[in-house]
Amino acid sequence: PVVNILGVEELIILPITRNREYLLSLNFYEDVPGGRMARLVLVLDKYNEIMNDITAIKGKKAVVEVSAIKEDMDKLSKIIHIDNRSVTDRIPFYFDIEILKDVDTSQRGVRGFINYVYAYGNPDLSKILNSLQLNVEEIR
């Protein structure tokens, strides 16, 4: 297979920047009960369905290799409150996505956002939009 599918997940994303159909986003993930770990995720948004708004999605999940995560998280931490973050060089990649109107609050990619909002209020999306750059290299 071209990509190893790890499953299907629901999560809430905060769009940061786009490069063609690829959308770099921030997600808060419940890593421990009550947790709100910030992680970057990459979303394949073929049809530009995701606007510049906090969005709930469901999609197939794989993992991709990236660089400069620590530097990007440092930048984001100066813009919005982030107290726990993932800085690994492998991030979740979501494709075959659908936009959700209702979310499954038992999903950790949803609960982490709920925990964040409970602790700090809704993040100001205007502060993070286009705050990072996204360069994509497709290997065929």
mmCIF file with all atom_site columns, C-alpha atoms in Angstrom:
data_model
loop_
_atom_site.group_PDB
_atom_site.id
_atom_site.type_symbol
_atom_site.label_atom_id
_atom_site.label_alt_id
_atom_site.label_comp_id
_atom_site.label_asym_id
_atom_site.label_entity_id
_atom_site.label_seq_id
_atom_site.pdbx_PDB_ins_code
_atom_site.Cartn_x
_atom_site.Cartn_y
_atom_site.Cartn_z
_atom_site.occupancy
_atom_site.B_iso_or_equiv
_atom_site.pdbx_formal_charge
_atom_site.auth_seq_id
_atom_site.auth_comp_id
_atom_site.auth_asym_id
_atom_site.auth_atom_id
_atom_site.pdbx_PDB_model_num
ATOM 1   C CA . PRO A 1 1   ? 0.000   0.000  0.000  1.00 0.00 ? 1   PRO A CA 1
ATOM 2   C CA . VAL A 1 2   ? 1.020   3.593  -0.579 1.00 0.00 ? 2   VAL A CA 1
ATOM 3   C CA . VAL A 1 3   ? -0.049  4.606  2.922  1.00 0.00 ? 3   VAL A CA 1
ATOM 4   C CA . ASN A 1 4   ? -0.546  2.593  6.095  1.00 0.00 ? 4   ASN A CA 1
ATOM 5   C CA . ILE A 1 5   ? -4.018  3.470  7.418  1.00 0.00 ? 5   ILE A CA 1
ATOM 6   C CA . LEU A 1 6   ? -4.036  3.441  11.212 1.00 0.00 ? 6   LEU A CA 1
ATOM 7   C CA . GLY A 1 7   ? -7.785  3.860  11.612 1.00 0.00 ? 7   GLY A CA 1
ATOM 8   C CA . VAL A 1 8   ? -10.524 6.458  11.421 1.00 0.00 ? 8   VAL A CA 1
ATOM 9   C CA . GLU A 1 9   ? -10.740 9.355  13.877 1.00 0.00 ? 9   GLU A CA 1
ATOM 10  C CA . GLU A 1 10  ? -12.886 12.354 14.691 1.00 0.00 ? 10  GLU A CA 1
ATOM 11  C CA . LEU A 1 11  ? -11.148 15.505 15.819 1.00 0.00 ? 11  LEU A CA 1
ATOM 12  C CA . ILE A 1 12  ? -11.526 19.254 16.041 1.00 0.00 ? 12  ILE A CA 1
ATOM 13  C CA . ILE A 1 13  ? -8.971  21.248 14.086 1.00 0.00 ? 13  ILE A CA 1
ATOM 14  C CA . LEU A 1 14  ? -7.874  24.868 14.011 1.00 0.00 ? 14  LEU A CA 1
ATOM 15  C CA . PRO A 1 15  ? -6.607  25.645 10.491 1.00 0.00 ? 15  PRO A CA 1
ATOM 16  C CA . ILE A 1 16  ? -3.208  27.342 10.341 1.00 0.00 ? 16  ILE A CA 1
ATOM 17  C CA . THR A 1 17  ? -2.050  27.412 6.735  1.00 0.00 ? 17  THR A CA 1
ATOM 18  C CA . ARG A 1 18  ? -2.694  25.778 3.372  1.00 0.00 ? 18  ARG A CA 1
ATOM 19  C CA . ASN A 1 19  ? -0.464  24.579 0.535  1.00 0.00 ? 19  ASN A CA 1
ATOM 20  C CA . ARG A 1 20  ? -2.673  23.487 -2.364 1.00 0.00 ? 20  ARG A CA 1
ATOM 21  C CA . GLU A 1 21  ? -4.970  20.788 -0.961 1.00 0.00 ? 21  GLU A CA 1
ATOM 22  C CA . TYR A 1 22  ? -2.881  20.246 2.189  1.00 0.00 ? 22  TYR A CA 1
ATOM 23  C CA . LEU A 1 23  ? -3.964  22.019 5.362  1.00 0.00 ? 23  LEU A CA 1
ATOM 24  C CA . LEU A 1 24  ? -1.700  22.301 8.399  1.00 0.00 ? 24  LEU A CA 1
ATOM 25  C CA . SER A 1 25  ? -3.854  22.498 11.520 1.00 0.00 ? 25  SER A CA 1
ATOM 26  C CA . LEU A 1 26  ? -3.644  22.533 15.289 1.00 0.00 ? 26  LEU A CA 1
ATOM 27  C CA . ASN A 1 27  ? -5.481  19.909 17.317 1.00 0.00 ? 27  ASN A CA 1
ATOM 28  C CA . PHE A 1 28  ? -5.769  19.517 21.074 1.00 0.00 ? 28  PHE A CA 1
ATOM 29  C CA . TYR A 1 29  ? -5.613  15.836 22.009 1.00 0.00 ? 29  TYR A CA 1
ATOM 30  C CA . GLU A 1 30  ? -6.607  14.260 25.318 1.00 0.00 ? 30  GLU A CA 1
ATOM 31  C CA . ASP A 1 31  ? -3.344  12.433 26.051 1.00 0.00 ? 31  ASP A CA 1
ATOM 32  C CA . VAL A 1 32  ? -4.353  11.829 29.689 1.00 0.00 ? 32  VAL A CA 1
ATOM 33  C CA . PRO A 1 33  ? -7.763  12.310 31.364 1.00 0.00 ? 33  PRO A CA 1
ATOM 34  C CA . GLY A 1 34  ? -8.450  16.042 31.274 1.00 0.00 ? 34  GLY A CA 1
ATOM 35  C CA . GLY A 1 35  ? -5.448  16.578 28.972 1.00 0.00 ? 35  GLY A CA 1
ATOM 36  C CA . ARG A 1 36  ? -5.158  19.066 26.132 1.00 0.00 ? 36  ARG A CA 1
ATOM 37  C CA . MET A 1 37  ? -1.885  18.289 24.369 1.00 0.00 ? 37  MET A CA 1
ATOM 38  C CA . ALA A 1 38  ? -1.329  20.514 21.339 1.00 0.00 ? 38  ALA A CA 1
ATOM 39  C CA . ARG A 1 39  ? -0.268  18.700 18.194 1.00 0.00 ? 39  ARG A CA 1
ATOM 40  C CA . LEU A 1 40  ? 0.061   19.659 14.569 1.00 0.00 ? 40  LEU A CA 1
ATOM 41  C CA . VAL A 1 41  ? -1.911  17.576 12.086 1.00 0.00 ? 41  VAL A CA 1
ATOM 42  C CA . LEU A 1 42  ? -1.945  17.567 8.299  1.00 0.00 ? 42  LEU A CA 1
ATOM 43  C CA . VAL A 1 43  ? -5.287  17.295 6.498  1.00 0.00 ? 43  VAL A CA 1
ATOM 44  C CA . LEU A 1 44  ? -5.832  16.476 2.832  1.00 0.00 ? 44  LEU A CA 1
ATOM 45  C CA . ASP A 1 45  ? -8.672  18.842 1.927  1.00 0.00 ? 45  ASP A CA 1
ATOM 46  C CA . LYS A 1 46  ? -9.052  18.085 -1.793 1.00 0.00 ? 46  LYS A CA 1
ATOM 47  C CA . TYR A 1 47  ? -12.174 20.181 -2.280 1.00 0.00 ? 47  TYR A CA 1
ATOM 48  C CA . ASN A 1 48  ? -11.358 23.146 -0.001 1.00 0.00 ? 48  ASN A CA 1
ATOM 49  C CA . GLU A 1 49  ? -14.227 22.253 2.306  1.00 0.00 ? 49  GLU A CA 1
ATOM 50  C CA . ILE A 1 50  ? -12.503 23.540 5.435  1.00 0.00 ? 50  ILE A CA 1
ATOM 51  C CA . MET A 1 51  ? -12.782 27.282 5.822  1.00 0.00 ? 51  MET A CA 1
ATOM 52  C CA . ASN A 1 52  ? -10.756 29.445 8.190  1.00 0.00 ? 52  ASN A CA 1
ATOM 53  C CA . ASP A 1 53  ? -12.791 28.294 11.159 1.00 0.00 ? 53  ASP A CA 1
ATOM 54  C CA . ILE A 1 54  ? -12.606 25.761 13.966 1.00 0.00 ? 54  ILE A CA 1
ATOM 55  C CA . THR A 1 55  ? -13.857 22.592 12.285 1.00 0.00 ? 55  THR A CA 1
ATOM 56  C CA . ALA A 1 56  ? -14.818 19.068 13.322 1.00 0.00 ? 56  ALA A CA 1
ATOM 57  C CA . ILE A 1 57  ? -13.716 16.391 10.863 1.00 0.00 ? 57  ILE A CA 1
ATOM 58  C CA . LYS A 1 58  ? -13.681 12.634 10.519 1.00 0.00 ? 58  LYS A CA 1
ATOM 59  C CA . GLY A 1 59  ? -11.073 10.963 8.370  1.00 0.00 ? 59  GLY A CA 1
ATOM 60  C CA . LYS A 1 60  ? -8.752  8.072  7.763  1.00 0.00 ? 60  LYS A CA 1
ATOM 61  C CA . LYS A 1 61  ? -5.513  8.468  9.693  1.00 0.00 ? 61  LYS A CA 1
ATOM 62  C CA . ALA A 1 62  ? -1.934  7.809  8.675  1.00 0.00 ? 62  ALA A CA 1
ATOM 63  C CA . VAL A 1 63  ? 1.371   9.284  9.845  1.00 0.00 ? 63  VAL A CA 1
ATOM 64  C CA . VAL A 1 64  ? 3.779   11.483 7.866  1.00 0.00 ? 64  VAL A CA 1
ATOM 65  C CA . GLU A 1 65  ? 7.291   12.718 8.575  1.00 0.00 ? 65  GLU A CA 1
ATOM 66  C CA . VAL A 1 66  ? 7.826   16.436 9.047  1.00 0.00 ? 66  VAL A CA 1
ATOM 67  C CA . SER A 1 67  ? 10.575  18.815 10.112 1.00 0.00 ? 67  SER A CA 1
ATOM 68  C CA . ALA A 1 68  ? 10.784  21.928 12.299 1.00 0.00 ? 68  ALA A CA 1
ATOM 69  C CA . ILE A 1 69  ? 7.944   20.872 14.622 1.00 0.00 ? 69  ILE A CA 1
ATOM 70  C CA . LYS A 1 70  ? 9.685   22.185 17.740 1.00 0.00 ? 70  LYS A CA 1
ATOM 71  C CA . GLU A 1 71  ? 10.262  25.576 16.114 1.00 0.00 ? 71  GLU A CA 1
ATOM 72  C CA . ASP A 1 72  ? 6.657   25.723 14.895 1.00 0.00 ? 72  ASP A CA 1
ATOM 73  C CA . MET A 1 73  ? 5.310   24.822 18.331 1.00 0.00 ? 73  MET A CA 1
ATOM 74  C CA . ASP A 1 74  ? 7.543   27.491 19.876 1.00 0.00 ? 74  ASP A CA 1
ATOM 75  C CA . LYS A 1 75  ? 5.964   30.059 17.514 1.00 0.00 ? 75  LYS A CA 1
ATOM 76  C CA . LEU A 1 76  ? 2.431   28.901 18.325 1.00 0.00 ? 76  LEU A CA 1
ATOM 77  C CA . SER A 1 77  ? 3.168   28.954 22.072 1.00 0.00 ? 77  SER A CA 1
ATOM 78  C CA . LYS A 1 78  ? 3.947   32.660 21.800 1.00 0.00 ? 78  LYS A CA 1
ATOM 79  C CA . ILE A 1 79  ? 0.597   33.303 20.087 1.00 0.00 ? 79  ILE A CA 1
ATOM 80  C CA . ILE A 1 80  ? -1.871  31.204 22.120 1.00 0.00 ? 80  ILE A CA 1
ATOM 81  C CA . HIS A 1 81  ? -1.685  29.395 25.445 1.00 0.00 ? 81  HIS A CA 1
ATOM 82  C CA . ILE A 1 82  ? -0.148  25.935 25.041 1.00 0.00 ? 82  ILE A CA 1
ATOM 83  C CA . ASP A 1 83  ? 0.926   24.085 28.160 1.00 0.00 ? 83  ASP A CA 1
ATOM 84  C CA . ASN A 1 84  ? 1.637   20.632 26.711 1.00 0.00 ? 84  ASN A CA 1
ATOM 85  C CA . ARG A 1 85  ? 2.705   19.870 23.178 1.00 0.00 ? 85  ARG A CA 1
ATOM 86  C CA . SER A 1 86  ? 3.853   17.085 20.903 1.00 0.00 ? 86  SER A CA 1
ATOM 87  C CA . VAL A 1 87  ? 7.134   17.802 19.129 1.00 0.00 ? 87  VAL A CA 1
ATOM 88  C CA . THR A 1 88  ? 7.766   14.500 17.360 1.00 0.00 ? 88  THR A CA 1
ATOM 89  C CA . ASP A 1 89  ? 8.855   14.514 13.709 1.00 0.00 ? 89  ASP A CA 1
ATOM 90  C CA . ARG A 1 90  ? 5.889   12.299 12.788 1.00 0.00 ? 90  ARG A CA 1
ATOM 91  C CA . ILE A 1 91  ? 2.415   13.833 12.781 1.00 0.00 ? 91  ILE A CA 1
ATOM 92  C CA . PRO A 1 92  ? -1.084  12.523 12.017 1.00 0.00 ? 92  PRO A CA 1
ATOM 93  C CA . PHE A 1 93  ? -2.252  12.867 8.413  1.00 0.00 ? 93  PHE A CA 1
ATOM 94  C CA . TYR A 1 94  ? -6.010  12.749 7.747  1.00 0.00 ? 94  TYR A CA 1
ATOM 95  C CA . PHE A 1 95  ? -7.562  12.061 4.352  1.00 0.00 ? 95  PHE A CA 1
ATOM 96  C CA . ASP A 1 96  ? -10.919 11.006 2.885  1.00 0.00 ? 96  ASP A CA 1
ATOM 97  C CA . ILE A 1 97  ? -12.350 13.514 5.331  1.00 0.00 ? 97  ILE A CA 1
ATOM 98  C CA . GLU A 1 98  ? -15.881 14.586 6.036  1.00 0.00 ? 98  GLU A CA 1
ATOM 99  C CA . ILE A 1 99  ? -16.945 17.734 7.856  1.00 0.00 ? 99  ILE A CA 1
ATOM 100 C CA . LEU A 1 100 ? -19.015 16.933 10.951 1.00 0.00 ? 100 LEU A CA 1
ATOM 101 C CA . LYS A 1 101 ? -21.927 18.875 12.380 1.00 0.00 ? 101 LYS A CA 1
ATOM 102 C CA . ASP A 1 102 ? -22.117 16.617 15.451 1.00 0.00 ? 102 ASP A CA 1
ATOM 103 C CA . VAL A 1 103 ? -19.048 15.134 17.108 1.00 0.00 ? 103 VAL A CA 1
ATOM 104 C CA . ASP A 1 104 ? -18.418 12.061 19.206 1.00 0.00 ? 104 ASP A CA 1
ATOM 105 C CA . THR A 1 105 ? -17.251 13.574 22.485 1.00 0.00 ? 105 THR A CA 1
ATOM 106 C CA . SER A 1 106 ? -15.629 10.280 23.483 1.00 0.00 ? 106 SER A CA 1
ATOM 107 C CA . GLN A 1 107 ? -12.963 10.791 20.788 1.00 0.00 ? 107 GLN A CA 1
ATOM 108 C CA . ARG A 1 108 ? -9.673  12.045 22.242 1.00 0.00 ? 108 ARG A CA 1
ATOM 109 C CA . GLY A 1 109 ? -9.149  14.517 19.375 1.00 0.00 ? 109 GLY A CA 1
ATOM 110 C CA . VAL A 1 110 ? -12.463 16.108 20.378 1.00 0.00 ? 110 VAL A CA 1
ATOM 111 C CA . ARG A 1 111 ? -12.148 15.875 24.175 1.00 0.00 ? 111 ARG A CA 1
ATOM 112 C CA . GLY A 1 112 ? -8.750  17.577 24.141 1.00 0.00 ? 112 GLY A CA 1
ATOM 113 C CA . PHE A 1 113 ? -10.309 20.622 22.467 1.00 0.00 ? 113 PHE A CA 1
ATOM 114 C CA . ILE A 1 114 ? -13.195 20.627 24.957 1.00 0.00 ? 114 ILE A CA 1
ATOM 115 C CA . ASN A 1 115 ? -10.661 20.454 27.818 1.00 0.00 ? 115 ASN A CA 1
ATOM 116 C CA . TYR A 1 116 ? -8.716  23.362 26.287 1.00 0.00 ? 116 TYR A CA 1
ATOM 117 C CA . VAL A 1 117 ? -11.823 25.536 25.950 1.00 0.00 ? 117 VAL A CA 1
ATOM 118 C CA . TYR A 1 118 ? -12.847 24.696 29.523 1.00 0.00 ? 118 TYR A CA 1
ATOM 119 C CA . ALA A 1 119 ? -9.408  25.792 30.803 1.00 0.00 ? 119 ALA A CA 1
ATOM 120 C CA . TYR A 1 120 ? -8.647  28.795 28.565 1.00 0.00 ? 120 TYR A CA 1
ATOM 121 C CA . GLY A 1 121 ? -11.731 29.670 26.514 1.00 0.00 ? 121 GLY A CA 1
ATOM 122 C CA . ASN A 1 122 ? -12.028 29.508 22.741 1.00 0.00 ? 122 ASN A CA 1
ATOM 123 C CA . PRO A 1 123 ? -8.656  30.086 21.061 1.00 0.00 ? 123 PRO A CA 1
ATOM 124 C CA . ASP A 1 124 ? -8.479  33.188 18.851 1.00 0.00 ? 124 ASP A CA 1
ATOM 125 C CA . LEU A 1 125 ? -8.133  31.650 15.405 1.00 0.00 ? 125 LEU A CA 1
ATOM 126 C CA . SER A 1 126 ? -7.217  34.979 13.804 1.00 0.00 ? 126 SER A CA 1
ATOM 127 C CA . LYS A 1 127 ? -3.946  34.897 15.759 1.00 0.00 ? 127 LYS A CA 1
ATOM 128 C CA . ILE A 1 128 ? -2.790  31.539 14.374 1.00 0.00 ? 128 ILE A CA 1
ATOM 129 C CA . LEU A 1 129 ? -4.042  31.773 10.776 1.00 0.00 ? 129 LEU A CA 1
ATOM 130 C CA . ASN A 1 130 ? -1.019  31.885 8.450  1.00 0.00 ? 130 ASN A CA 1
ATOM 131 C CA . SER A 1 131 ? 1.372   32.047 11.416 1.00 0.00 ? 131 SER A CA 1
ATOM 132 C CA . LEU A 1 132 ? 3.348   29.054 10.075 1.00 0.00 ? 132 LEU A CA 1
ATOM 133 C CA . GLN A 1 133 ? 4.521   27.976 6.639  1.00 0.00 ? 133 GLN A CA 1
ATOM 134 C CA . LEU A 1 134 ? 3.763   24.644 5.001  1.00 0.00 ? 134 LEU A CA 1
ATOM 135 C CA . ASN A 1 135 ? 6.007   23.104 2.370  1.00 0.00 ? 135 ASN A CA 1
ATOM 136 C CA . VAL A 1 136 ? 4.885   19.734 1.037  1.00 0.00 ? 136 VAL A CA 1
ATOM 137 C CA . GLU A 1 137 ? 7.106   17.226 -0.717 1.00 0.00 ? 137 GLU A CA 1
ATOM 138 C CA . GLU A 1 138 ? 5.209   14.306 -2.202 1.00 0.00 ? 138 GLU A CA 1
ATOM 139 C CA . ILE A 1 139 ? 7.282   11.155 -2.649 1.00 0.00 ? 139 ILE A CA 1
ATOM 140 C CA . ARG A 1 140 ? 6.011   8.899  -5.383 1.00 0.00 ? 140 ARG A CA 1
#
